[in-house]
CSV table of C-alpha atoms and ligand atoms in Angstrom, one decimal:
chain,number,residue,atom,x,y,z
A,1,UNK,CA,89.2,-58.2,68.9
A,2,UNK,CA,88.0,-62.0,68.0
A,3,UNK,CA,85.8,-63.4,69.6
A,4,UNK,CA,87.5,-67.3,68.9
A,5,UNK,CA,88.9,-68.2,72.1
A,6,UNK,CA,92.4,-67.5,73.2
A,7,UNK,CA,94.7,-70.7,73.4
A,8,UNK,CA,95.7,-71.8,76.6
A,9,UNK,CA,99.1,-70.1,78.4
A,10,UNK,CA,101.6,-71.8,77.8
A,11,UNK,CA,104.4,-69.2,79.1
A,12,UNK,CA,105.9,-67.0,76.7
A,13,UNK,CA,107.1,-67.7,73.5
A,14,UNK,CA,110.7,-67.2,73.6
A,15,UNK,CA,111.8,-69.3,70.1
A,16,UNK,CA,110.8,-68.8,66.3
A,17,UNK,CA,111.0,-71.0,63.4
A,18,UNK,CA,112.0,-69.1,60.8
A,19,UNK,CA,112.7,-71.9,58.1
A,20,UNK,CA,113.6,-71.0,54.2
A,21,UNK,CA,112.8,-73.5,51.9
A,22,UNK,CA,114.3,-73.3,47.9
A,23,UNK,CA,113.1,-75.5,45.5
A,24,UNK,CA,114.8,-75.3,42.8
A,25,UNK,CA,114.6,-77.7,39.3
A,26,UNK,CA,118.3,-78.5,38.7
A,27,UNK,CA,119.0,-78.8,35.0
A,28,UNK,CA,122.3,-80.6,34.4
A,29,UNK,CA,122.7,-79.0,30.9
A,30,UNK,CA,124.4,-80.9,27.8
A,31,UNK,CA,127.6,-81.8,28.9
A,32,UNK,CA,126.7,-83.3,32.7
A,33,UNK,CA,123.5,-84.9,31.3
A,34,UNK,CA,125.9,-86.9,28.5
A,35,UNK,CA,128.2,-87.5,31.8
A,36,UNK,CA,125.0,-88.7,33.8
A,37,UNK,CA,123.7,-91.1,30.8
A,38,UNK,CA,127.2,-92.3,31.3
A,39,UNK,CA,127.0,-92.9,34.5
A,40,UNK,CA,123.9,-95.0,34.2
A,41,UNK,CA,126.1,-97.1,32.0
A,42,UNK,CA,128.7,-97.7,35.0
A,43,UNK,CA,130.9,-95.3,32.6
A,44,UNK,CA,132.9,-91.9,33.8
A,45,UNK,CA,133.7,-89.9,30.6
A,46,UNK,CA,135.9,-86.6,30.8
A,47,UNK,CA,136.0,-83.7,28.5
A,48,UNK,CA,140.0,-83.2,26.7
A,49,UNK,CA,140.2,-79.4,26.1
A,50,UNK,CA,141.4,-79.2,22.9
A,51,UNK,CA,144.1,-76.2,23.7
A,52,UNK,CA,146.4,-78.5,26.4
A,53,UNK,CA,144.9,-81.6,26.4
A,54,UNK,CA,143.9,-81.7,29.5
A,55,UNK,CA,141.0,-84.2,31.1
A,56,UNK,CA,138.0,-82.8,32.7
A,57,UNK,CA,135.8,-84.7,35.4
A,58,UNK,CA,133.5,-84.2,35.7
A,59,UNK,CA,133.5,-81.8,33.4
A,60,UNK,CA,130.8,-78.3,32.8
A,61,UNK,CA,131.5,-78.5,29.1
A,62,UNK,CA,133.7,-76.1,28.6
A,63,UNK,CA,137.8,-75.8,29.5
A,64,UNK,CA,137.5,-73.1,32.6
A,65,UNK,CA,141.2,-72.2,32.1
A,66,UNK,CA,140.9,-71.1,28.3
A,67,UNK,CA,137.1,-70.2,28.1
A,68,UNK,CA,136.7,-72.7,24.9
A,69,UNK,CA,133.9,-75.3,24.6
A,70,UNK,CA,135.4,-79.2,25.1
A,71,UNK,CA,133.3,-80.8,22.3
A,72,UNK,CA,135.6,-83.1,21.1
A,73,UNK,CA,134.7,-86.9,21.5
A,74,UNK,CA,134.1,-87.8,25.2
A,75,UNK,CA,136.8,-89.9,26.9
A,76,UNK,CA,136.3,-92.6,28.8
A,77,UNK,CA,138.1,-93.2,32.9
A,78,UNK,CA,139.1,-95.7,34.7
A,79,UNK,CA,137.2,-96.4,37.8
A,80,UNK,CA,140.4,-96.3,40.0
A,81,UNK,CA,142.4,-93.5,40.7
A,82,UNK,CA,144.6,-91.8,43.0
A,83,UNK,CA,144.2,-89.8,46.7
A,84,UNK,CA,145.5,-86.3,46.5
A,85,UNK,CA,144.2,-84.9,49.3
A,86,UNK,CA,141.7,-86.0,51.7
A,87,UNK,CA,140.1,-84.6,55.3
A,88,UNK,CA,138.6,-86.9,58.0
A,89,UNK,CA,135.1,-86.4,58.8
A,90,UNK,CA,133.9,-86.6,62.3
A,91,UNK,CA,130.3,-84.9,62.3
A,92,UNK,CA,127.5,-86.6,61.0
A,93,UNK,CA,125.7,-85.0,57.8
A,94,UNK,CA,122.6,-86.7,56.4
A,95,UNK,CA,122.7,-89.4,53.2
A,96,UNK,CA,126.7,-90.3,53.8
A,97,UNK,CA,126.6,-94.3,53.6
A,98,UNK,CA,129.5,-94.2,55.8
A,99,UNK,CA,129.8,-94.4,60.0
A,100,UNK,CA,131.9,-91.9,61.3
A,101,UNK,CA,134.6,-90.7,61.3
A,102,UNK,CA,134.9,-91.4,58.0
A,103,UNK,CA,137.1,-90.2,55.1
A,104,UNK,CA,136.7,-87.3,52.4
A,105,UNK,CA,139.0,-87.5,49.4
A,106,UNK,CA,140.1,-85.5,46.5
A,107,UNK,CA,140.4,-88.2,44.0
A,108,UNK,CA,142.8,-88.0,40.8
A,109,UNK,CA,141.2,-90.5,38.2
A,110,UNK,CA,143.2,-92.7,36.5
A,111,UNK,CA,143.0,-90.4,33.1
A,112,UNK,CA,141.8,-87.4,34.6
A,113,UNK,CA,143.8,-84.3,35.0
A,114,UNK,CA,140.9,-83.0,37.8
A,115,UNK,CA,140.1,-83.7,41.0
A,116,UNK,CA,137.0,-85.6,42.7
A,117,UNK,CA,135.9,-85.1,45.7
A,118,UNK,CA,134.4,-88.2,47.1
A,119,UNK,CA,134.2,-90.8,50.3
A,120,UNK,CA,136.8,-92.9,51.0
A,121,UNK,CA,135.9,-96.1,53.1
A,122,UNK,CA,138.9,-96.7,54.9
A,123,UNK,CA,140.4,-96.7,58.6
A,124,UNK,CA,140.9,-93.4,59.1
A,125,UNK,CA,144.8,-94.3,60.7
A,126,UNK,CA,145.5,-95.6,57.1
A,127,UNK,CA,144.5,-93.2,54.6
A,128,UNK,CA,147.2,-91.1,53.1
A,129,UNK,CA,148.2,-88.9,50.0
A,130,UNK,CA,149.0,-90.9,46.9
A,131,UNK,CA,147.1,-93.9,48.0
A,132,UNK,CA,145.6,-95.6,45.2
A,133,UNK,CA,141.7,-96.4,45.0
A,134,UNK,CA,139.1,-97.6,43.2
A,135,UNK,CA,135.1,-96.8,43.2
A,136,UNK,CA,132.6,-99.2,44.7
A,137,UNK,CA,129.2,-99.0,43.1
A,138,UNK,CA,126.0,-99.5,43.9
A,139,UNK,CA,124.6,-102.7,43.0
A,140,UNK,CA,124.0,-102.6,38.8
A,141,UNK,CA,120.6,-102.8,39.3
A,142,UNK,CA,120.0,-100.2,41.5
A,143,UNK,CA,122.3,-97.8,38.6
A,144,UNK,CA,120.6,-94.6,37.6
A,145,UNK,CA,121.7,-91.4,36.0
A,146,UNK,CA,123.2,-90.2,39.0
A,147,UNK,CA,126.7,-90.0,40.2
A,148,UNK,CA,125.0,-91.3,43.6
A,149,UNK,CA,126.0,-94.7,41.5
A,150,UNK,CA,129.6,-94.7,43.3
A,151,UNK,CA,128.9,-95.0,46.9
A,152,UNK,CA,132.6,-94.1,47.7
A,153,UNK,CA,136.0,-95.4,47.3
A,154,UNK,CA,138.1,-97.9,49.0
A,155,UNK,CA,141.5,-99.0,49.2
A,156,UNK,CA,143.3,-101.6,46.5
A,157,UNK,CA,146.6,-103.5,46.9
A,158,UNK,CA,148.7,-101.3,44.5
A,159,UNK,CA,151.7,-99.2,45.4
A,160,UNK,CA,151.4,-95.7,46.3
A,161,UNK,CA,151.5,-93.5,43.5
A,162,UNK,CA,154.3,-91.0,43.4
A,163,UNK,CA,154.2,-87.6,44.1
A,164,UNK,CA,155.1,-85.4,41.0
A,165,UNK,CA,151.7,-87.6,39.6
A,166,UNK,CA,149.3,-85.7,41.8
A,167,UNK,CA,151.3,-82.5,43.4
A,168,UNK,CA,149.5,-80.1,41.1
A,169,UNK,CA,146.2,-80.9,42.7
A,170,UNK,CA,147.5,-80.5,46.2
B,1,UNK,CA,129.8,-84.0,19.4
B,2,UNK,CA,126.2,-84.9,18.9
B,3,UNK,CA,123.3,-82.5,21.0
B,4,UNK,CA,121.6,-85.0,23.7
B,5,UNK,CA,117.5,-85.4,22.9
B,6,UNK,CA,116.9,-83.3,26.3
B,7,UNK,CA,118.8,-82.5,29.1
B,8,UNK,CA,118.4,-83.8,32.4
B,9,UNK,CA,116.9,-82.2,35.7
B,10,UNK,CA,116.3,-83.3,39.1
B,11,UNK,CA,113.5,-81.4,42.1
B,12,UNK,CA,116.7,-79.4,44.3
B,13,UNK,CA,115.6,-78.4,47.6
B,14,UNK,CA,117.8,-76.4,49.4
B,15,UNK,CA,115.9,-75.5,52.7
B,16,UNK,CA,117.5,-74.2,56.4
B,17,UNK,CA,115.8,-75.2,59.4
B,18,UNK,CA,116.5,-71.7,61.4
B,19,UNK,CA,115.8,-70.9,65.1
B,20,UNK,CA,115.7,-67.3,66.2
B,21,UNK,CA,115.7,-66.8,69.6
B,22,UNK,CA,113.0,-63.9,70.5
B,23,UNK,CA,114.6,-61.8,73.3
B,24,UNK,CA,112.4,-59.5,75.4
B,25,UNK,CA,110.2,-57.3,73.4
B,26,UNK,CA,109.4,-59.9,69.9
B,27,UNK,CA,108.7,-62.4,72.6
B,28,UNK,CA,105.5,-60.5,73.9
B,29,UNK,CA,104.7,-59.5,70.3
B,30,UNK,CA,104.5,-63.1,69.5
B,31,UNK,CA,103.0,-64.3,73.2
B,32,UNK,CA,100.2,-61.7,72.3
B,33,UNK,CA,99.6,-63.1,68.8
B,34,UNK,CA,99.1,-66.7,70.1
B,35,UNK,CA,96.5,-65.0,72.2
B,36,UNK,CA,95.0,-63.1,69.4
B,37,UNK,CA,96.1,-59.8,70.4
B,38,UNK,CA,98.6,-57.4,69.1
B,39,UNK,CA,100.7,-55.1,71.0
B,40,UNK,CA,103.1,-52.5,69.2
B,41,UNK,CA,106.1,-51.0,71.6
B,42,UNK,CA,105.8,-47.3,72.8
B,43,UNK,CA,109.0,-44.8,71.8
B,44,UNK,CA,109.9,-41.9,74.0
B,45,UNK,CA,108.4,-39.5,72.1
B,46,UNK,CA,105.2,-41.0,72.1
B,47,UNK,CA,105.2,-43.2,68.9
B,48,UNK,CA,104.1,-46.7,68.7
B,49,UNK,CA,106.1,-49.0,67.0
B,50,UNK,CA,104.3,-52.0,65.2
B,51,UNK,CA,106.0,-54.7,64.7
B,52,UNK,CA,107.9,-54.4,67.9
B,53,UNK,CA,111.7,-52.9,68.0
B,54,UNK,CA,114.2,-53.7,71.1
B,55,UNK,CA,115.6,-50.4,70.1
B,56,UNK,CA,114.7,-47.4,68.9
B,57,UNK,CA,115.7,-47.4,65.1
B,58,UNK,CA,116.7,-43.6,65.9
B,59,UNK,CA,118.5,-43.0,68.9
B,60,UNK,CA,119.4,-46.5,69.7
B,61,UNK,CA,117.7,-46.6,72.9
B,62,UNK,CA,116.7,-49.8,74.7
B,63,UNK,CA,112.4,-50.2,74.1
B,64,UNK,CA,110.1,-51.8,76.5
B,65,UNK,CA,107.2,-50.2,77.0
B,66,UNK,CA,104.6,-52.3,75.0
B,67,UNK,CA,101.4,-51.1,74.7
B,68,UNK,CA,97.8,-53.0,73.3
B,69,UNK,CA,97.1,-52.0,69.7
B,70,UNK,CA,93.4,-53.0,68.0
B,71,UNK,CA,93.3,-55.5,65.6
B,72,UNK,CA,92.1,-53.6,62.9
B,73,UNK,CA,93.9,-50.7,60.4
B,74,UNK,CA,94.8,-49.0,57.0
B,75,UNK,CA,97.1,-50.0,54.0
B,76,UNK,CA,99.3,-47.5,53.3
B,77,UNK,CA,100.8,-49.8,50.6
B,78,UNK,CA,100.5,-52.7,49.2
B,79,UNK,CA,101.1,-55.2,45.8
B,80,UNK,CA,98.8,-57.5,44.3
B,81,UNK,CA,99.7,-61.1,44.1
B,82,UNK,CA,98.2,-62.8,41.2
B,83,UNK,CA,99.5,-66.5,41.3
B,84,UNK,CA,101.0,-67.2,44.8
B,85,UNK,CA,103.3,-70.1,45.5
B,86,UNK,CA,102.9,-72.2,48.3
B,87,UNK,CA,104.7,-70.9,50.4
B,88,UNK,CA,102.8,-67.9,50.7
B,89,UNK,CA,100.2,-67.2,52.8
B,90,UNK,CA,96.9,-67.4,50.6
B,91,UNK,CA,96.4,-69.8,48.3
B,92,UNK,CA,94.6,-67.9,46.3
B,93,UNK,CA,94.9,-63.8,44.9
B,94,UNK,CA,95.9,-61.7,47.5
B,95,UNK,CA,97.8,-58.6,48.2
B,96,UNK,CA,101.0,-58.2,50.7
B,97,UNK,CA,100.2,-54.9,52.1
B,98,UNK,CA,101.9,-52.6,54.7
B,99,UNK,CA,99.1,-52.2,57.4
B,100,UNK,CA,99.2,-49.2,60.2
B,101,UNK,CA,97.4,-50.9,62.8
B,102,UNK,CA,95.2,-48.6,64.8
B,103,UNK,CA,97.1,-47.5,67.6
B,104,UNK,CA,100.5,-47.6,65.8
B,105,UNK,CA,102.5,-45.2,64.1
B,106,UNK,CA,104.3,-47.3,61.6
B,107,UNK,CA,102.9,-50.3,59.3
B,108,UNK,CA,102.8,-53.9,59.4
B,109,UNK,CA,103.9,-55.9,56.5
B,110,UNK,CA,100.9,-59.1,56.1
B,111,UNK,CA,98.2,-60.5,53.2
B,112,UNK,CA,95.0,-58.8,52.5
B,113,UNK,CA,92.5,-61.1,51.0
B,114,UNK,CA,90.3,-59.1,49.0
B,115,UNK,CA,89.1,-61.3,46.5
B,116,UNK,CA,89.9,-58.9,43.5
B,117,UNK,CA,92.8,-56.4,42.7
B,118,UNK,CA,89.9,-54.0,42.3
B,119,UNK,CA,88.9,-53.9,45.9
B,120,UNK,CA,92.2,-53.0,47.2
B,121,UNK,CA,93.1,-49.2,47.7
B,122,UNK,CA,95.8,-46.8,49.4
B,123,UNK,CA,94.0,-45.9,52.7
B,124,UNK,CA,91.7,-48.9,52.7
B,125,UNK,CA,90.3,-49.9,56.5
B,126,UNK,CA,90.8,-53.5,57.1
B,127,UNK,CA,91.0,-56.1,60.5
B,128,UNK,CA,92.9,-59.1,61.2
B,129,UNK,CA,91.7,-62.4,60.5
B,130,UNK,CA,92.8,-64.6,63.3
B,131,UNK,CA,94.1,-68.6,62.6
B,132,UNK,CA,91.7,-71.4,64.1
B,133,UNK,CA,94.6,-72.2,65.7
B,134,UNK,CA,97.6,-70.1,67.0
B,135,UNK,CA,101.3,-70.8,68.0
B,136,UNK,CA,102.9,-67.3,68.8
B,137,UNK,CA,104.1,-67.0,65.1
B,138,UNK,CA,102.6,-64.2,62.4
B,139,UNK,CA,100.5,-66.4,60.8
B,140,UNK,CA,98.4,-66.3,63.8
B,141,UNK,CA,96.8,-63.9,61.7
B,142,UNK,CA,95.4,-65.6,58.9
B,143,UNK,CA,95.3,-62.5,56.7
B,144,UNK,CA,93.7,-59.4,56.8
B,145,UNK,CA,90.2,-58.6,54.9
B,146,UNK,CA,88.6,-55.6,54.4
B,147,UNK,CA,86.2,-53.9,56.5
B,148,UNK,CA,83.2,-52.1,54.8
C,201,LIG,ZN1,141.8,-75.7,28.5
């Protein structure tokens, strides 16, 4: 056996850390990189598949329903948009800018035909479906090419928007 | 629509804090390994087990009988690891060998530092290098080297 001295007793070991670490390097690939530029810009831009029309964002760069690639010219979104669903949050998770409970939301943009999920900073009594919102950004300079540039949504003194407009993401 | 210069890529670390909770028989595997010593757990025919088992992987029966095993043993197997990451146990060249420790009847899965690819071999004698410092983990053995 070694001759280096045994550590002192310290009663048995009864726990293990068994920690797995994966570092990855993400790369965003054409389509979310042009959407990330974007965003550095303050701009959102969706994808219009070119079968139905419909707006992707964000969008993977290609239409997931008919399998063809959405190259056409980019389109740019409002900054407002529209609660379709939402779920309130009541256990902490690391990097939300929000004290709980606070509010997740599945956001139709103005212009979009997809969903977002995001925060919503709102009293939790008062959110509901169809409640209209708008994205509050970080300060401009503090913009970068991250979608991190929206801290979360809040509220905005327009009427409710009506339900055929967002049922199909619901 | 135009092709972007290069696209863009962010470090991603996706990493899970885990606990496991020891139970009986790992716990004096690991108590032993903080106090530089390995112990292997005896079967009811006779066979040591090394690492440790709460049951026996044949006949399902409840294991307890842990008996002291040397520090020192033979690769049956083992794989060279040119450019290890840094995770990994050596930072430089080593092989991940299986390892019968004396004693035991079935291997132990750890590093051999060799120094060369050359040096290592099926049936190879080698002993446990022990950490400066231990915490009742498996890197309480450093790595194993071989013995001439
Ligand atoms: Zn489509």
């Amino acid at each position: 056996m070694s001759d280096k001295k045994p550590e002192e007793k310290e009663g048995p070991v009864q726990v293990l850390q068994t920690p797995v670490r994966l570092e990855y390097v993400f790369s965003a690939g054409q389509s979310a990189s042009r959407l990330l530029g974007a965003m550095a810009k303050g701009k959102l831009l969706g994808q219009r598949c070119p079968v139905d029309g419909r707006v992707y964002f964000p969008s993977r760069g290609s239409c997931p329903q008919h399998g063809v690639p959405l190259d056409g010219a980019p389109v740019e979104l409002a900054d407002k948009g529209t609660v379709a669903t939402y779920s309130i949050v009541r256990i902490p998770i690391e990097k939300v800018p929000l004290e709980l409970p606070y509010v997740t939301v599945q956001v139709v943009l103005d212009g979009a035909d997809t969903v977002l999920m995001h925060l919503l900073k709102c009293d939790v009594d008062k959110v509901h479906m169809g409640m209209r919102v708008q994205a509050k950004w970080k300060p401009r300079e503090e913009w970068t090419s991250s979608v991190e540039n929206i801290l979360y949504f809040e509220p905005i003194d327009e009427p409710d928007a009506p339900y055929d407009s967002f049922k199909e993401h619901i | 629509m135009s092709q972007i210069e290069k696209a863009l890529t962010a470090p991603h670390v996706i990493e899970y804090t885990y606990k496991r909770s020891l139970g009986p028989v790992l716990s004096q595997f690991f108590t032993a390994l903080r106090e530089r010593r390995v112990v292997g757990v005896r079967r009811k025919d006779g066979t040591v087990l090394c690492p440790p088992k709460e049951y026996d992987p044949d006949t399902g029966e409840s294991l307890g009988d842990m008996v002291p095993l040397k520090d020192t043993g033979v690769v049956t197997s083992w794989a060279w690891v040119a450019k290890p990451r840094p995770q990994q146990p050596l930072q430089k060249p080593f092989a991940y060998a299986l390892i019968r420790l004396d004693g035991a009847d079935t291997p132990l899965l750890h590093a051999v530092d060799a120094g060369s690819e050359s040096r290592m071999k099926t049936s190879m004698r080698v002993r446990a290098r022990w950490a400066d410092t231990t915490t009742g983990a498996i890197r309480d053995i450093a790595c194993f080297e071989p013995v001439d």
